[in-house]
Tab-separated table of C-alpha atoms in Angstrom:
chain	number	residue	atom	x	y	z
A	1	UNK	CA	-18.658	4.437	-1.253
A	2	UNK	CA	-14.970	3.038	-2.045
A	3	UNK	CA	-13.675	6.499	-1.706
A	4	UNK	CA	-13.456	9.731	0.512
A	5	UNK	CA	-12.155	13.445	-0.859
A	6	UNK	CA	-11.604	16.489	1.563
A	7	UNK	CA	-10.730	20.282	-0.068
A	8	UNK	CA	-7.565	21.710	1.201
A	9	UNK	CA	-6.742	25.050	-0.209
A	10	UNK	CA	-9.271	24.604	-2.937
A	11	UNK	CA	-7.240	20.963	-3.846
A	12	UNK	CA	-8.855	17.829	-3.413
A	13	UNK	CA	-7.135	15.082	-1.297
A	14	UNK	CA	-8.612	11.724	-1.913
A	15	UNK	CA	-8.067	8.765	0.456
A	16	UNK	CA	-8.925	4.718	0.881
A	17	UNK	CA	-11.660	3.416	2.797
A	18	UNK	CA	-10.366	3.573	6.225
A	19	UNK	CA	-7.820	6.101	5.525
A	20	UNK	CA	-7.572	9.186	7.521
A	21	UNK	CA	-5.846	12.457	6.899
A	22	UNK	CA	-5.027	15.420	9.582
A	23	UNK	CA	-5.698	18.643	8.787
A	24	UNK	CA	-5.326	22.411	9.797
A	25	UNK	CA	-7.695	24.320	11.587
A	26	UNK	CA	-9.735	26.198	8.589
A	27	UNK	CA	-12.860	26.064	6.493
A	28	UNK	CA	-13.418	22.798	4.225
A	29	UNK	CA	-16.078	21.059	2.581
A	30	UNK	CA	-17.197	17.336	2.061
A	31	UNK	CA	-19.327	15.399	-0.313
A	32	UNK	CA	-19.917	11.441	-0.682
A	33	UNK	CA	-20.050	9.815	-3.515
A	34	UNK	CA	-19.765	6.327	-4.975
A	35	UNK	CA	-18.216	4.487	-7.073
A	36	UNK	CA	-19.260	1.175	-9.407
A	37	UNK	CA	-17.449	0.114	-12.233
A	38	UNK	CA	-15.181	3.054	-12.188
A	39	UNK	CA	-18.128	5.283	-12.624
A	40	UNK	CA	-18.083	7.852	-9.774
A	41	UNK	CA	-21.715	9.235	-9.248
A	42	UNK	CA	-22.151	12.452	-6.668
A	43	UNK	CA	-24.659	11.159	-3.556
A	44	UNK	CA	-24.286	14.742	-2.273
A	45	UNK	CA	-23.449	18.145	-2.500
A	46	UNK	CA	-20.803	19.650	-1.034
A	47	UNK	CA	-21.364	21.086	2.194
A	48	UNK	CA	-19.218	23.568	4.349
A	49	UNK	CA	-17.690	23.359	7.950
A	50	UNK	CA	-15.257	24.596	9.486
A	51	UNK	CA	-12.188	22.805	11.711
A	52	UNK	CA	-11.331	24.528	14.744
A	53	UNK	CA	-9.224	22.820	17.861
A	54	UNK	CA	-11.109	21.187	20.564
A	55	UNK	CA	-8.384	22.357	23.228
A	56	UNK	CA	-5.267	23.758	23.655
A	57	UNK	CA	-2.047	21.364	24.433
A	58	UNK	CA	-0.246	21.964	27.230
A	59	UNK	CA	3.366	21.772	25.135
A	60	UNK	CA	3.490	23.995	22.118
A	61	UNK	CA	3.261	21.742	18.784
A	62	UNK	CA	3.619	21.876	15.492
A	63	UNK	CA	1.653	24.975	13.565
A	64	UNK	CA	-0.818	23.369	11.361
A	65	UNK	CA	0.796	23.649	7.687
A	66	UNK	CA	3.481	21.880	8.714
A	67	UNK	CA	1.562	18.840	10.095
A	68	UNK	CA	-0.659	19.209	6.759
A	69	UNK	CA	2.661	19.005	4.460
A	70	UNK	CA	3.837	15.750	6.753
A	71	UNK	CA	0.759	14.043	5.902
A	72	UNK	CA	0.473	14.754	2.818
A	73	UNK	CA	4.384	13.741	1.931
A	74	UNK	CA	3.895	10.546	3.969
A	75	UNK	CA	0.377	9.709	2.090
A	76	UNK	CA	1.898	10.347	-1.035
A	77	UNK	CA	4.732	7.926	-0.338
A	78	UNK	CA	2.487	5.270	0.796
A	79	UNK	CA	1.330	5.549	-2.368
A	80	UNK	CA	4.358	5.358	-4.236
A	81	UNK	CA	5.311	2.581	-2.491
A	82	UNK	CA	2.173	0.543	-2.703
A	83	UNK	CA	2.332	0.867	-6.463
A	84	UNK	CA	6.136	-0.297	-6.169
A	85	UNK	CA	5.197	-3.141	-4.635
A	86	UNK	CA	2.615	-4.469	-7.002
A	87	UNK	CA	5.026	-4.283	-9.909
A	88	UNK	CA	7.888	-6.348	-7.362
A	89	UNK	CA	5.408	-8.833	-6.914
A	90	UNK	CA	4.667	-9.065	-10.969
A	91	UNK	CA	8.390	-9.025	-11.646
A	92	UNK	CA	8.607	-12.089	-9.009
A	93	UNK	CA	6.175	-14.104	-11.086
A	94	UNK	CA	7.461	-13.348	-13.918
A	95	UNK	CA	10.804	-14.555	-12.921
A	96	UNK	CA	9.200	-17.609	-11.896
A	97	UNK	CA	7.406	-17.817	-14.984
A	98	UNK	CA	10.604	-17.839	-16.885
A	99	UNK	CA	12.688	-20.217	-14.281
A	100	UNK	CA	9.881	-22.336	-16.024
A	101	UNK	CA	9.579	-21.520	-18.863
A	102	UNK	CA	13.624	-22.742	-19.258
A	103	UNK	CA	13.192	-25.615	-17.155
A	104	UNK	CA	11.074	-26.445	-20.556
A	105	UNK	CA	13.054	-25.875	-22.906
A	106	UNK	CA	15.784	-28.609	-24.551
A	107	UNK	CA	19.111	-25.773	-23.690
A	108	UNK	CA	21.422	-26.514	-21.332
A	109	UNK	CA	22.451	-22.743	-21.324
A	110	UNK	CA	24.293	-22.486	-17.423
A	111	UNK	CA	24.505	-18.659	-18.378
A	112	UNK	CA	21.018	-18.325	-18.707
A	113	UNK	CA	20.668	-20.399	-15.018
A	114	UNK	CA	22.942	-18.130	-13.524
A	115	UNK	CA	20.940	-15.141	-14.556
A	116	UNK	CA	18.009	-16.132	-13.360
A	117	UNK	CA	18.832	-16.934	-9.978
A	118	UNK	CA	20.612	-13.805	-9.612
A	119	UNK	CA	17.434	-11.800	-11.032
A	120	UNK	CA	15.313	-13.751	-8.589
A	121	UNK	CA	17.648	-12.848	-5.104
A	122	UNK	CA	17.644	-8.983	-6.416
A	123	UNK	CA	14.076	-9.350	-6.135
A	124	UNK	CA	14.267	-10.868	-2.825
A	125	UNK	CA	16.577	-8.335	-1.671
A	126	UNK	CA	14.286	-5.778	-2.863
A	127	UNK	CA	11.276	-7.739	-0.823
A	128	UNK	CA	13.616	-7.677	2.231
A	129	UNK	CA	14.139	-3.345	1.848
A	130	UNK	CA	10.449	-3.515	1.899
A	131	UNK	CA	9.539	-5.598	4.297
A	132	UNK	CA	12.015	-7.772	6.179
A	133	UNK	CA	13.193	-10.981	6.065
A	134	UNK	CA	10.420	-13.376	6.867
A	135	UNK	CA	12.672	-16.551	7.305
A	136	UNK	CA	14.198	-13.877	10.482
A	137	UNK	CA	10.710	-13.498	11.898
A	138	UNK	CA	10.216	-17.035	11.609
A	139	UNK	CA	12.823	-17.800	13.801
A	140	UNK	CA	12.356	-14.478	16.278
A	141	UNK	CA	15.326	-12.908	14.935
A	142	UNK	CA	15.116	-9.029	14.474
A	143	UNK	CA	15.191	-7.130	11.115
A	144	UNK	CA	16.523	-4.398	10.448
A	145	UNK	CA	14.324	-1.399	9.946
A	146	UNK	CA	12.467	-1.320	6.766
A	147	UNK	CA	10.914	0.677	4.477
A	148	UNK	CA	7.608	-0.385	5.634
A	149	UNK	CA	8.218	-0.041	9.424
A	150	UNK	CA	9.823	3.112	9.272
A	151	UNK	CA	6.380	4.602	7.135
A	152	UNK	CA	4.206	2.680	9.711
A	153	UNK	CA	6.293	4.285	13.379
A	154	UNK	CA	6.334	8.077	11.362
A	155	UNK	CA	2.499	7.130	10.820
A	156	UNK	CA	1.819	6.184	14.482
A	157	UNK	CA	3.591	9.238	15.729
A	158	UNK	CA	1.893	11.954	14.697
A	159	UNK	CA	-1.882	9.535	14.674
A	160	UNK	CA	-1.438	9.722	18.634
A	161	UNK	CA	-0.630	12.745	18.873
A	162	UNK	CA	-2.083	16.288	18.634
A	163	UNK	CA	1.319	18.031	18.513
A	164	UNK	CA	2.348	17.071	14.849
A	165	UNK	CA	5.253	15.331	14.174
A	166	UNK	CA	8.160	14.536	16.067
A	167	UNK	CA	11.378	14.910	15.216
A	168	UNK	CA	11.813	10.908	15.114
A	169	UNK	CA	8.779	10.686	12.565
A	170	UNK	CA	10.522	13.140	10.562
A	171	UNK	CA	13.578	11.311	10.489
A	172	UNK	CA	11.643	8.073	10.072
A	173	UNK	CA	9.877	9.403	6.916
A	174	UNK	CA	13.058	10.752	5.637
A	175	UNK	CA	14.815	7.766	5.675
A	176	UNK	CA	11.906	5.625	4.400
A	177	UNK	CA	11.878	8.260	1.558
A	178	UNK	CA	15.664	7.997	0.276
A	179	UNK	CA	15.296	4.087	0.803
A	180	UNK	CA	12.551	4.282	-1.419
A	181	UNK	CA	14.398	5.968	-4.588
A	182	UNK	CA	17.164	3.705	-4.201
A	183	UNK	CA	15.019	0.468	-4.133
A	184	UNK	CA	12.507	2.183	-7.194
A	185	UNK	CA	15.815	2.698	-8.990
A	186	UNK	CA	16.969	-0.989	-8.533
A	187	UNK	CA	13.225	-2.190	-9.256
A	188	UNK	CA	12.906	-0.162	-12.763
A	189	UNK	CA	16.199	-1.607	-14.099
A	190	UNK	CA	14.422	-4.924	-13.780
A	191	UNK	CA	11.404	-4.192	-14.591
A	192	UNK	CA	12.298	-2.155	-17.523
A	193	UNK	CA	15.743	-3.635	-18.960
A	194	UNK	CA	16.716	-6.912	-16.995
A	195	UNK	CA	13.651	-8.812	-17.752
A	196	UNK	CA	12.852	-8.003	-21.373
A	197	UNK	CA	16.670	-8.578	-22.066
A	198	UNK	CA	15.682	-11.929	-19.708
A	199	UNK	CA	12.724	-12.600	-22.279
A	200	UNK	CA	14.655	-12.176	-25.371
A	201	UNK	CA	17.440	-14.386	-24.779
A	202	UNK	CA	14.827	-17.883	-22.987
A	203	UNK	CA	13.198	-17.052	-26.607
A	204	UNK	CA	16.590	-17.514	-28.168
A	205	UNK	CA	17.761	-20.870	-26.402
A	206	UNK	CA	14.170	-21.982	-27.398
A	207	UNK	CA	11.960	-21.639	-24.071
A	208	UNK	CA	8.247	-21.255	-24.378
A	209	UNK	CA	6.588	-18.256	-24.551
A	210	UNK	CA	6.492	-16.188	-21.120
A	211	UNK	CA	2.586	-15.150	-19.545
């Protein structure tokens, strides 16, 4: 099985191999099932349990809907984010694709240079948002906080604990969050307009055909 799926208020969360979610004290169910060729076949029926707490803390924490909702707003943006990341990585070769693709061609276009290069360090910049600068880790030098690390420190906060989030996590996830729409904004104007404008015009000065 490539796939798990737990009921939480009769919705169904699915998660990655590996992935964990917390939940609420509460009934659920499970079932296991598999998945070959993007045919998903049922190995078992659903069966009920229910979640109760194995102790009390000490501290008071978090009630349990509100750890649920943090979860659930930092899977989703793990998600989002993963999917972003794909497409910066096809935009990359792409760009490099068409930096070839010129380098081809019999134009001598110094516009067309420029524009390239610049579409290639906005990508970049986008890869640092996301991740960091690896010619900085290279060296030992410090990023600043990214995208990535702030998901990954609101992650580990509330995995080691039983009292839900803290209110760094929540910050943490916050930020990570309104990084995230400005760098998806940035990475659709590419994606959708700078590249296919990109495209047109290499086709114009008489570049080969982009795959």
């Amino acid at each position: 099985a490539n796939a798990n799926a737990i009921s939480i208020d009769s919705k169904e969360i699915n998660f990655g191999q590996g992935s964990s979610v917390q939940v609420g004290p509460g009934a659920y169910t499970v079932s296991l099932s598999k998945e070959i060729d993007g045919e998903l076949t049922e190995l078992s029926s659903p069966v009920s349990f229910n979640v109760v707490p194995l102790q009390k803390g000490t501290l008071d924490g978090a009630e349990p809907a509100e750890v649920v909702a943090f979860w659930k707003e930092l899977q989703n943006l793990w998600a989002d984010v993963s999917a972003a990341n794909i497409d910066l990585s096809n935009s990359m070769k792409t760009v490099k694709a068409m930096e070839l693709a010129f380098s081809r061609s019999t134009s001598s276009n110094e516009g067309l240079v420029s524009e390239l290069n610049q579409l290639r360090q906005e990508l970049l910049d986008i890869e640092v948002q996301f991740s960091g600068n690896k010619s900085k880790e290279e060296i030992g030098e410090k990023n600043n906080p990214t995208i990535y690390s702030r998901l990954q420190f609101a992650q580990m906060a509330v995995s080691n604990s039983t009292y839900g989030p803290t209110e760094t996590a929540k910050q943490d996830l916050g930020i990570a969050k309104k990084q995230f729409q400005k760098v998806q904004s940035e990475l659709n104007a590419i994606t959708n307009q700078k590249i296919p404008e990109l495209e047109k015009k290499l086709a114009e000065a008489g570049a080969p055909v982009v795959k």
